[in-house]
mmCIF file of C-alpha atoms and ligand atoms in Angstrom:
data_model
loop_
_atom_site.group_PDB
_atom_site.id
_atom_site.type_symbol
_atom_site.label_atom_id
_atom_site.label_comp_id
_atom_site.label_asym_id
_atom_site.label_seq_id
_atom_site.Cartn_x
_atom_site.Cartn_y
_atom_site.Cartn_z
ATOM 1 C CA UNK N 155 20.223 -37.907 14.480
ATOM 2 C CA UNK N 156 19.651 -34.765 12.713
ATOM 3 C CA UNK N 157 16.557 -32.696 13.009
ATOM 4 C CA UNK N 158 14.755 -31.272 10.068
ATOM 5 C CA UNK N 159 13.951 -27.243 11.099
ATOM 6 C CA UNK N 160 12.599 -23.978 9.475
ATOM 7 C CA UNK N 161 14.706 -21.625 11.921
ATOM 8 C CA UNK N 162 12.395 -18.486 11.003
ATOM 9 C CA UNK N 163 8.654 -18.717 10.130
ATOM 10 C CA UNK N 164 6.157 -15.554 11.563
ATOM 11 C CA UNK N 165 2.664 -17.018 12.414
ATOM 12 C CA UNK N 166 1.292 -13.411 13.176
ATOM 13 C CA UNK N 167 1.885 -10.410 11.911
ATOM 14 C CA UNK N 168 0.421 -7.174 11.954
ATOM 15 C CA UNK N 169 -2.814 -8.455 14.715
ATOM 16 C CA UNK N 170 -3.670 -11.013 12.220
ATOM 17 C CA UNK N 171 -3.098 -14.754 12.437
ATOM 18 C CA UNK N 172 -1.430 -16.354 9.259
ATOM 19 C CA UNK N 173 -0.426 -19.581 10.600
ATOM 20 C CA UNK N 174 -3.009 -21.502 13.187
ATOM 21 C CA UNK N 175 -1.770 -24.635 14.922
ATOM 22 C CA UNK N 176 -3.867 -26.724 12.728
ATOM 23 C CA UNK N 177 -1.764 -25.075 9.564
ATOM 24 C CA UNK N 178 1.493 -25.347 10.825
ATOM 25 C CA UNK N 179 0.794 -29.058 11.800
ATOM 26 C CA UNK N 180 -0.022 -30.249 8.641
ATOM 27 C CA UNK N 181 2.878 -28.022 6.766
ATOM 28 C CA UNK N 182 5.095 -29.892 9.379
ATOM 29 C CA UNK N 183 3.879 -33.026 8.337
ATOM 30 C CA UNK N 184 3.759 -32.225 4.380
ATOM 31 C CA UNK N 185 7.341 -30.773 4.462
ATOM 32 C CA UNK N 186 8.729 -33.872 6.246
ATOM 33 C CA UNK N 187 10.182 -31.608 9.258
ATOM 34 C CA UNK N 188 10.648 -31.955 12.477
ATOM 35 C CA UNK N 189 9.918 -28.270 13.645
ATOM 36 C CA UNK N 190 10.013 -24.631 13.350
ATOM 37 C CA UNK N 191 11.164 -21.828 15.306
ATOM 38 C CA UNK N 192 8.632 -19.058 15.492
ATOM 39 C CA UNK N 193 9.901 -15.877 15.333
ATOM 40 C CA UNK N 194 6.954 -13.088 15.157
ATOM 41 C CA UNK N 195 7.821 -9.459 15.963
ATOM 42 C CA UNK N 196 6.857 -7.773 18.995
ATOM 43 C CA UNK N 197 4.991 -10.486 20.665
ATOM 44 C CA UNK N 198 5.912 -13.854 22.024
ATOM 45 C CA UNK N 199 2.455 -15.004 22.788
ATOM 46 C CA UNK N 200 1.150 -16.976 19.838
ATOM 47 C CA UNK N 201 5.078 -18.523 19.703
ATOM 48 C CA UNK N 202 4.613 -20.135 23.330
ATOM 49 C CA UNK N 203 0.989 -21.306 23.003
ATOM 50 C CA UNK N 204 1.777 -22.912 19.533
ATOM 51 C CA UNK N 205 4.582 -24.367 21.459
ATOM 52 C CA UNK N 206 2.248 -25.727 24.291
ATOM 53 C CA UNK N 207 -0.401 -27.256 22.163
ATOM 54 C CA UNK N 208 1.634 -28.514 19.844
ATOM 55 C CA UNK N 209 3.361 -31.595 21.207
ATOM 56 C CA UNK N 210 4.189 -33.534 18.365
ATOM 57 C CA UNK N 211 6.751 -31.630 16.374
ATOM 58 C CA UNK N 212 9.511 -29.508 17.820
ATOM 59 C CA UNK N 213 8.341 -25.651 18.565
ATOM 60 C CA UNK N 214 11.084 -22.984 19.138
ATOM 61 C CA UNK N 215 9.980 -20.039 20.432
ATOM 62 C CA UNK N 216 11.469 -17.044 19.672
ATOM 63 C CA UNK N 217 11.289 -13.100 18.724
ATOM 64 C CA UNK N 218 12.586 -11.116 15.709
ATOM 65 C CA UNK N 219 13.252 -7.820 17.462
ATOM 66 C CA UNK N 220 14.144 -4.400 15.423
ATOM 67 C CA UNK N 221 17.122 -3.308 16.903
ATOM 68 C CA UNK N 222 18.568 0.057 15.962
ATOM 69 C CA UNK N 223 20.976 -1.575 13.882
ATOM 70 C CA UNK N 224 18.089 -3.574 12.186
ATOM 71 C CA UNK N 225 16.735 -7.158 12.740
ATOM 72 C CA UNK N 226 17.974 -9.755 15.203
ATOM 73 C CA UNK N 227 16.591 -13.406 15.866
ATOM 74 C CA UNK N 228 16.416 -14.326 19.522
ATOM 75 C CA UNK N 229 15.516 -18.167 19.669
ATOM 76 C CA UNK N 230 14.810 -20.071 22.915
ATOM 77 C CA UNK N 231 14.043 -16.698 24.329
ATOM 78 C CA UNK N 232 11.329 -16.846 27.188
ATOM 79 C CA UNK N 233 9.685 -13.072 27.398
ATOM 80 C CA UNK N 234 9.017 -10.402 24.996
ATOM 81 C CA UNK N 235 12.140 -8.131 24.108
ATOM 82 C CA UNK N 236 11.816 -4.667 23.640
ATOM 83 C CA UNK N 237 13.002 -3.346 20.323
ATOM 84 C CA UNK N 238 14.508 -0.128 19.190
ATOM 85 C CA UNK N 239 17.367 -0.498 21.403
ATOM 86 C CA UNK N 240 21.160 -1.139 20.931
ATOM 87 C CA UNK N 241 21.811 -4.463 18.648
ATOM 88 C CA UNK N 242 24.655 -4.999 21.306
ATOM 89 C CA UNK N 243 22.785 -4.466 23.812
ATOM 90 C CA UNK N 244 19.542 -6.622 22.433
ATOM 91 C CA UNK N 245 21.690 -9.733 21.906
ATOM 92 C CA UNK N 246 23.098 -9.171 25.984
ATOM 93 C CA UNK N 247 19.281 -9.329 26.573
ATOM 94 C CA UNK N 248 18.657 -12.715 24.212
ATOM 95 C CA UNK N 249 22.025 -14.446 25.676
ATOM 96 C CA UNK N 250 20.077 -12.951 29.802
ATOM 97 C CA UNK N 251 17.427 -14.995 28.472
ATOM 98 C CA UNK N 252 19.178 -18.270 27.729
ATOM 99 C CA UNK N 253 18.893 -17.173 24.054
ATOM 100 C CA UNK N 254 21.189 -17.313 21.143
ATOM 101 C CA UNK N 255 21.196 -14.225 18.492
ATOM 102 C CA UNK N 256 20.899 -15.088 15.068
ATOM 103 C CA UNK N 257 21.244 -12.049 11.984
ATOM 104 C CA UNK N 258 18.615 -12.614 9.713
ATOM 105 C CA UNK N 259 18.490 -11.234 6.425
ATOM 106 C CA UNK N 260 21.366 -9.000 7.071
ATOM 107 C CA UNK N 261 21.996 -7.325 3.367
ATOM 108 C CA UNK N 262 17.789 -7.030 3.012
ATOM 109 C CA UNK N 263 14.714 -5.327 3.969
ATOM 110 C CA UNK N 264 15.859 -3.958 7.548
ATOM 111 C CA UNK N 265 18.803 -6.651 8.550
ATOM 112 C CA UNK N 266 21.782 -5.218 10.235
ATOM 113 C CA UNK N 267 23.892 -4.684 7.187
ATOM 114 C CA UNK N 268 27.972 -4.722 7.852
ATOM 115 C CA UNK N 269 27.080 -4.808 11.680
ATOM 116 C CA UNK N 270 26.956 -8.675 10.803
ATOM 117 C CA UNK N 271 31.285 -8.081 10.849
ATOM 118 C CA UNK N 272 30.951 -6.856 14.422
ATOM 119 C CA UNK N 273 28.058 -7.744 15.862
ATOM 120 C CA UNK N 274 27.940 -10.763 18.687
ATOM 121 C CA UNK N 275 25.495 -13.241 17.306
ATOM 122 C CA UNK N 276 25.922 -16.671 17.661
ATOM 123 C CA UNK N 277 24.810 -17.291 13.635
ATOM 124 C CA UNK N 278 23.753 -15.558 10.178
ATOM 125 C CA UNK N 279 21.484 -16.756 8.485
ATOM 126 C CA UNK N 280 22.903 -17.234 5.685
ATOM 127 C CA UNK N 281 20.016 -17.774 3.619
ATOM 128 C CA UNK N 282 16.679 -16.421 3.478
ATOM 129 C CA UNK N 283 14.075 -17.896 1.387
ATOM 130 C CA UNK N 284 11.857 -15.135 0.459
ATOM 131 C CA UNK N 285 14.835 -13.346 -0.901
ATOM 132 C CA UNK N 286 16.148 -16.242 -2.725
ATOM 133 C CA UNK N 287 15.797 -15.070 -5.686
ATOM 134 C CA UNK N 288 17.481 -12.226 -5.401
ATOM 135 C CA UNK N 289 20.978 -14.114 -4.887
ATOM 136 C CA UNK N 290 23.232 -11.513 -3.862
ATOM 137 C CA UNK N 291 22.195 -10.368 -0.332
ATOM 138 C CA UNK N 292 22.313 -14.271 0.704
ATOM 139 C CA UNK N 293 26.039 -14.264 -0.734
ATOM 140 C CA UNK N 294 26.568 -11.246 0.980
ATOM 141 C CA UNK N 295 25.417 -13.119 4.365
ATOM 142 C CA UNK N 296 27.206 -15.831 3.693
ATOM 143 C CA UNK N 297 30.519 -14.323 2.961
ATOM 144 C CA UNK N 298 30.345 -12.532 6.124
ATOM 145 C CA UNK N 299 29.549 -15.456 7.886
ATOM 146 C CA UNK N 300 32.804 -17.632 6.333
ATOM 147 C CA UNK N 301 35.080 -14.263 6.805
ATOM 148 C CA UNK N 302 34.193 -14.544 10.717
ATOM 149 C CA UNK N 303 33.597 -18.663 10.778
ATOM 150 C CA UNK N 304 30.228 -17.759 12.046
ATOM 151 C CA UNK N 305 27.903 -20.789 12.234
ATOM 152 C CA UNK N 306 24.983 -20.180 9.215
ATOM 153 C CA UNK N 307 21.226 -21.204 8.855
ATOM 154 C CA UNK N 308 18.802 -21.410 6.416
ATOM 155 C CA UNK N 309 15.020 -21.110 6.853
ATOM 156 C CA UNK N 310 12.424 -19.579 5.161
ATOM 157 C CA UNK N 311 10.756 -16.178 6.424
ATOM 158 C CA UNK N 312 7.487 -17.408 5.522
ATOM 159 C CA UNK N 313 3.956 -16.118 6.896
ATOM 160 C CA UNK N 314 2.196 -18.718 4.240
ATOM 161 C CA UNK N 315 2.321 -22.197 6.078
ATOM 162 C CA UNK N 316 2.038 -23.616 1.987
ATOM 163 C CA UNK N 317 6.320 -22.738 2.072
ATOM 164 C CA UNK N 318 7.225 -23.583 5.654
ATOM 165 C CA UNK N 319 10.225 -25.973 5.109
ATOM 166 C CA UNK N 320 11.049 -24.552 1.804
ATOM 167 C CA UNK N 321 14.293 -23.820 2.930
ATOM 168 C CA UNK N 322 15.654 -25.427 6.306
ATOM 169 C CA UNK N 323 18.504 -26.383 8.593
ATOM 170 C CA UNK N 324 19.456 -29.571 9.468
ATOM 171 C CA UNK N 325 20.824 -29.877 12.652
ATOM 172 C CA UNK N 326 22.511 -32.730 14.118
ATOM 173 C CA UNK N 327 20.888 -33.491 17.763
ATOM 174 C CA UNK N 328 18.911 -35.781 19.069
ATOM 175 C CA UNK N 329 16.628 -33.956 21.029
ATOM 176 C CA UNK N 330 14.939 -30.407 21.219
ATOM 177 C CA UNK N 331 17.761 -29.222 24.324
ATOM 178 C CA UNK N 332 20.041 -30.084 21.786
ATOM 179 C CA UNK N 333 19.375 -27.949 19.275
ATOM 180 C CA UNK N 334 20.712 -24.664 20.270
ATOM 181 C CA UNK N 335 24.287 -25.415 21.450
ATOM 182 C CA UNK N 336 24.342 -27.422 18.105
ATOM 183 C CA UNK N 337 23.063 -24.152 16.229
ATOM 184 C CA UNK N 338 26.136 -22.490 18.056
ATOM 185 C CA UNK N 339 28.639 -24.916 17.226
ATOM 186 C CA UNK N 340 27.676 -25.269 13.748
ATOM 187 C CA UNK N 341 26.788 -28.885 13.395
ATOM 188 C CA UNK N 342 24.564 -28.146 10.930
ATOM 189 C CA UNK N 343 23.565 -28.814 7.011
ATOM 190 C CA UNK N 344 21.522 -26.329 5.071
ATOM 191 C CA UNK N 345 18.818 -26.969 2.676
ATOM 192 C CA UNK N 346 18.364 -23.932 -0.139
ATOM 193 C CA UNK N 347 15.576 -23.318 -1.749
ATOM 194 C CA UNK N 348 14.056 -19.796 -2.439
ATOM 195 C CA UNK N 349 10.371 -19.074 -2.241
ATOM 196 C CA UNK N 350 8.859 -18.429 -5.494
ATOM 197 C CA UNK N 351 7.863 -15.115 -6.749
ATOM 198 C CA UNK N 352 4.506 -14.858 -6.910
ATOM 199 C CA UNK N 353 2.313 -12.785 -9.582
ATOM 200 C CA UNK N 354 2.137 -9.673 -7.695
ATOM 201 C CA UNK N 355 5.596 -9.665 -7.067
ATOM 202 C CA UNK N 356 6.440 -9.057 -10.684
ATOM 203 C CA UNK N 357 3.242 -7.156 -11.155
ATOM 204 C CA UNK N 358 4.535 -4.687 -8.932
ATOM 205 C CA UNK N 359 8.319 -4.642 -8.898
ATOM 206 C CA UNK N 360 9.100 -5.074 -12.796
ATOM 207 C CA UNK N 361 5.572 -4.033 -14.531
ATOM 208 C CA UNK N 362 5.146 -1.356 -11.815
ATOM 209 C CA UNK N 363 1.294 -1.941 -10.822
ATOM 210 C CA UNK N 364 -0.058 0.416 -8.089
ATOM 211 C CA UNK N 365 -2.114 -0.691 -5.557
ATOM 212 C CA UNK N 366 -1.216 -3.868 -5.343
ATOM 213 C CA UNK N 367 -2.450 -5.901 -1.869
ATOM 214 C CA UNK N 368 0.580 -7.417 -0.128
ATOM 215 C CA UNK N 369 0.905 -11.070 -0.251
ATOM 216 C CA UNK N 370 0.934 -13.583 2.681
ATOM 217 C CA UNK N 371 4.090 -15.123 1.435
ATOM 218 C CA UNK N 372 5.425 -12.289 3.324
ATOM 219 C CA UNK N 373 3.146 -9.405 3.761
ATOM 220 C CA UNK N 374 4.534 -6.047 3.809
ATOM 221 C CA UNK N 375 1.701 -3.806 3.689
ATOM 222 C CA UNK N 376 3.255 0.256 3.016
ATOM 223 C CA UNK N 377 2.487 2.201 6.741
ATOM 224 C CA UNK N 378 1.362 5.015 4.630
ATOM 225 C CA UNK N 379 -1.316 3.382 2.503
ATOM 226 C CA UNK N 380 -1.342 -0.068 3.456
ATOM 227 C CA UNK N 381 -0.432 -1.359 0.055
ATOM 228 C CA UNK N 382 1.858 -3.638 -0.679
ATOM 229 C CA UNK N 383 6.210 -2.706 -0.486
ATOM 230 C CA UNK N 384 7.819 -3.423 -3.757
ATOM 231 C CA UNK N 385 11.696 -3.858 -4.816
ATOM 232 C CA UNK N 386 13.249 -1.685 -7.661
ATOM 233 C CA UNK N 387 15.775 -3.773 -9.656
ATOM 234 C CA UNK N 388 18.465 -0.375 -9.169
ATOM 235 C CA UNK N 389 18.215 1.870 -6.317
ATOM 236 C CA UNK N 390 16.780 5.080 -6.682
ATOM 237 C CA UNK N 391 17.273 8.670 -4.928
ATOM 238 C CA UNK N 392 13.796 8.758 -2.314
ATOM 239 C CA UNK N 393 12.462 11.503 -0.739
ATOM 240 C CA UNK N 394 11.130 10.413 2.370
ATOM 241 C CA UNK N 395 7.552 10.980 2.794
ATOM 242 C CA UNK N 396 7.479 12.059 6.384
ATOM 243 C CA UNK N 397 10.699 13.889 6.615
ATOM 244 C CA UNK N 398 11.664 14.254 3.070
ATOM 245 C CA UNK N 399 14.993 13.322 4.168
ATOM 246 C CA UNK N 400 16.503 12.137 0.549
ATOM 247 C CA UNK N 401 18.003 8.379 0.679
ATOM 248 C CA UNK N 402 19.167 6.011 -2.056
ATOM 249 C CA UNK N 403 17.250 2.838 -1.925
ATOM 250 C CA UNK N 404 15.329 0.034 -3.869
ATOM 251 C CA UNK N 405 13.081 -0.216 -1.301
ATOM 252 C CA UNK N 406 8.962 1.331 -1.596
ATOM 253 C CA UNK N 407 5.155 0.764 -1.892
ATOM 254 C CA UNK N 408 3.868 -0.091 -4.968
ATOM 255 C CA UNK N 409 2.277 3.519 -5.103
ATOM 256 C CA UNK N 410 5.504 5.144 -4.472
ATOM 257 C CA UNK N 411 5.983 5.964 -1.253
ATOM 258 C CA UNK N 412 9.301 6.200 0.668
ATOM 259 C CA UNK N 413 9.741 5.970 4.633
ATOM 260 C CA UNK N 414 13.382 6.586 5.496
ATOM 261 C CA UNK N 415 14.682 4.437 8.320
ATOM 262 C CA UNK N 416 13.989 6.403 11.335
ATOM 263 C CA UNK N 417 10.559 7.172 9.838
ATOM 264 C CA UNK N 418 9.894 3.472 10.273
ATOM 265 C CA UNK N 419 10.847 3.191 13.458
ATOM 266 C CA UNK N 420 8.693 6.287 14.363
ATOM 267 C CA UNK N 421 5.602 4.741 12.836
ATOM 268 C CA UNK N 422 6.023 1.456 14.163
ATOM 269 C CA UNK N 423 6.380 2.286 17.520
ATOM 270 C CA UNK N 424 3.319 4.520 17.397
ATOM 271 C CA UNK N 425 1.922 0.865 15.924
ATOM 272 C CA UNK N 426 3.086 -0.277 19.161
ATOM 273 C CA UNK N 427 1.160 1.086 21.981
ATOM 274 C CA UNK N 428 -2.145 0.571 20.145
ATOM 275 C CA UNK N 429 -5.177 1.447 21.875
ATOM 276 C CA UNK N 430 -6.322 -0.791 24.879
ATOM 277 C CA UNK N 431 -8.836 -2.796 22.460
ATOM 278 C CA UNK N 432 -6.811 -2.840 19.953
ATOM 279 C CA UNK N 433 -3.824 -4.515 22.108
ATOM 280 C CA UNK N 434 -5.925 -7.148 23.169
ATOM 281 C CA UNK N 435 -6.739 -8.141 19.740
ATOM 282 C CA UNK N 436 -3.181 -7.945 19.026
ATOM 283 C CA UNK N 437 -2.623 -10.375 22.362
ATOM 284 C CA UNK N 438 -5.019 -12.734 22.527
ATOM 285 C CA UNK N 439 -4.074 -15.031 19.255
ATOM 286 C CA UNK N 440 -4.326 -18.457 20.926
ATOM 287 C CA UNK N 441 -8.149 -19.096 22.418
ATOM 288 C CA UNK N 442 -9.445 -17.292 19.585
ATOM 289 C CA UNK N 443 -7.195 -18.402 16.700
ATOM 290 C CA UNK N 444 -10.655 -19.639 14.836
ATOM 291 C CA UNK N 445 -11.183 -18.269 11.175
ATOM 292 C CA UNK N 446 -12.761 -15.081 12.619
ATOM 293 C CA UNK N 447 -8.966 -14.286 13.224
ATOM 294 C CA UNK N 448 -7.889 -15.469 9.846
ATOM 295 C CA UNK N 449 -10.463 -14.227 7.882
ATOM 296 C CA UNK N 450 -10.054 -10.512 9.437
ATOM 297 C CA UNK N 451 -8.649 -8.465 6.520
ATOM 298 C CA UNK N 452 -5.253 -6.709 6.511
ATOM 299 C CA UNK N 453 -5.127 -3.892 9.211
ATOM 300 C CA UNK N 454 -1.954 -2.646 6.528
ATOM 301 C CA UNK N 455 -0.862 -1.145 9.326
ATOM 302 C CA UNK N 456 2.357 -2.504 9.397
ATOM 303 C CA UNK N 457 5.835 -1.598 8.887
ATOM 304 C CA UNK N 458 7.077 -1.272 5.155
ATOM 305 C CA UNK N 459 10.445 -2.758 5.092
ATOM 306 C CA UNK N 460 9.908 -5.317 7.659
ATOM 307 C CA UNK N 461 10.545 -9.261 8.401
HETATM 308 ZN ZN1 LIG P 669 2.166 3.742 0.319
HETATM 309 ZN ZN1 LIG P 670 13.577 -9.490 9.388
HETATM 310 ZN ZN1 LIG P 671 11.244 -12.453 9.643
#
């Protein structure tokens, strides 16, 4: 049997809840899948209780974790992992865990670039939806992943539950235990299809509109000004706007600011050791995932590049 599965979806993100269990049922059901792995930053919680109340489709849990290389998927992780430390050393963690380590996105937003040659994952994923459509950082993935007969996945990156399934893997097993050792030895089949750019998207990376609000495809509100990050066809020389440390990259908000990489990290893990209130907000997604949750309006607090 082979098992129908979106290997990277976020349901929260930034203290607000973009995919409730009632969403991500019905997307399951639309899409014709048999489950998702969810794979929100910094916090495990609203993985494992979509996993618990949801008993009809398949429910990975998992983490994406911002190593100091750049992103890594732990799936079939159990507790939170701490990020900003050693990719190596993060993936040692994932495998402690009964994990497996998958690079997402390597060759975008904050993936581990040619770490994906060294690194010990047990997959790439070889293609991302939400940056389908800019073709060559999937290649890019995907070459890497041939050159070191890596096993590869697709899935989609979404926050929207409208594109979950999208793009998926396939994976032949019979059975949810089966799944990962499958994932590792590569009995899989991918599915391609890249999310669609919306409006805004153009809006602000080709006609260059400022304050544009991010977009729940994928939000990726600017830390500075909470508006939305945008993606410059070349890449530009940036002055960072904390450190003014001058980088090359495509990478900033639609009203032109620039964090350079350690920046980010900075920022975000101010972002993480919120204020006591504030944390429980950020912790308590499941009892209170009602529309209050939903409807609360974009902290854009978040990290720029992220997801
Ligand atoms: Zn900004
Ligand atoms: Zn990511
Ligand atoms: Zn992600």
């Amino acid at each position: 049997m082979a098992l129908r599965l979106d290997l990277h979806v976020h349901s929260q993100s930034h203290g607000r809840t973009y995919i409730t269990a009632e969403n991500l049922r019905s997307a399951l059901q639309r899409g014709k899948l048999h489950g998702v792995a969810i794979t929100n930053f910094f916090d495990m919680s609203h993985a494992l209780w979509l996993k618990k109340n949801i008993t009809d489709f398949i429910i990975l849990a998992g983490q994406e974790i911002w190593t100091k290389g750049g992103h890594i998927i732990g799936l079939g992780t159990r507790k939170v992992i701490e990020d900003f430390h050693d990719t190596e050393e993060t993936i040692k963690e994932i495998h402690a865990q009964g994990g497996i380590a998958i690079a997402p996105h390597p060759y975008l937003f904050l993936g581990i670039g040619d770490k994906v040659y060294s690194a010990p994952v047990d997959a790439v994923e070889s293609y991302n939806g939400i940056i389908g459509p800019y073709i060559i950082p999937n290649l890019r993935a995907k070459y890497a992943a041939k050159k070191r007969k890596l096993p590869q996945t697709a899935s989609t990156d979404t926050m929207d539950s409208g594109y979950i399934g999208h793009s998926f893997t396939e994976v032949a097993a019979d059975n949810e235990a089966q799944i990962l050792p499958a994932i590792c030895s590569g009995r899989m089949r991918l599915h391609k299809r890249s999310l669609p750019l919306p409006l805004s998207f153009i809006m602000k990376n080709l006609l260059y509109f400022k304050n544009i609000a991010p977009y729940s495809l994928h939000a990726m509100p600017c830390l500075i000004c909470g508006s939305s990050m945008a993606v410059r066809p070349l890449k530009k020389k940036l002055a960072c706007s904390a450190c003014g440390m001058e980088q090359r990259s495509r990478i900033l908000c639609s009203n032109g600011h620039y964090l350079c990489k350690p920046c980010i990290m900075e920022k975000t893990k101010k972002l993480l050791t919120p204020a006591p209130t504030e944390r429980s907000k950020l912790r308590t997604p499941a009892p209170a995932e009602s529309s209050k949750l939903h409807t609360l309006a974009p902290t854009g607090r978040g990290q720029g590049e992220g997801e």
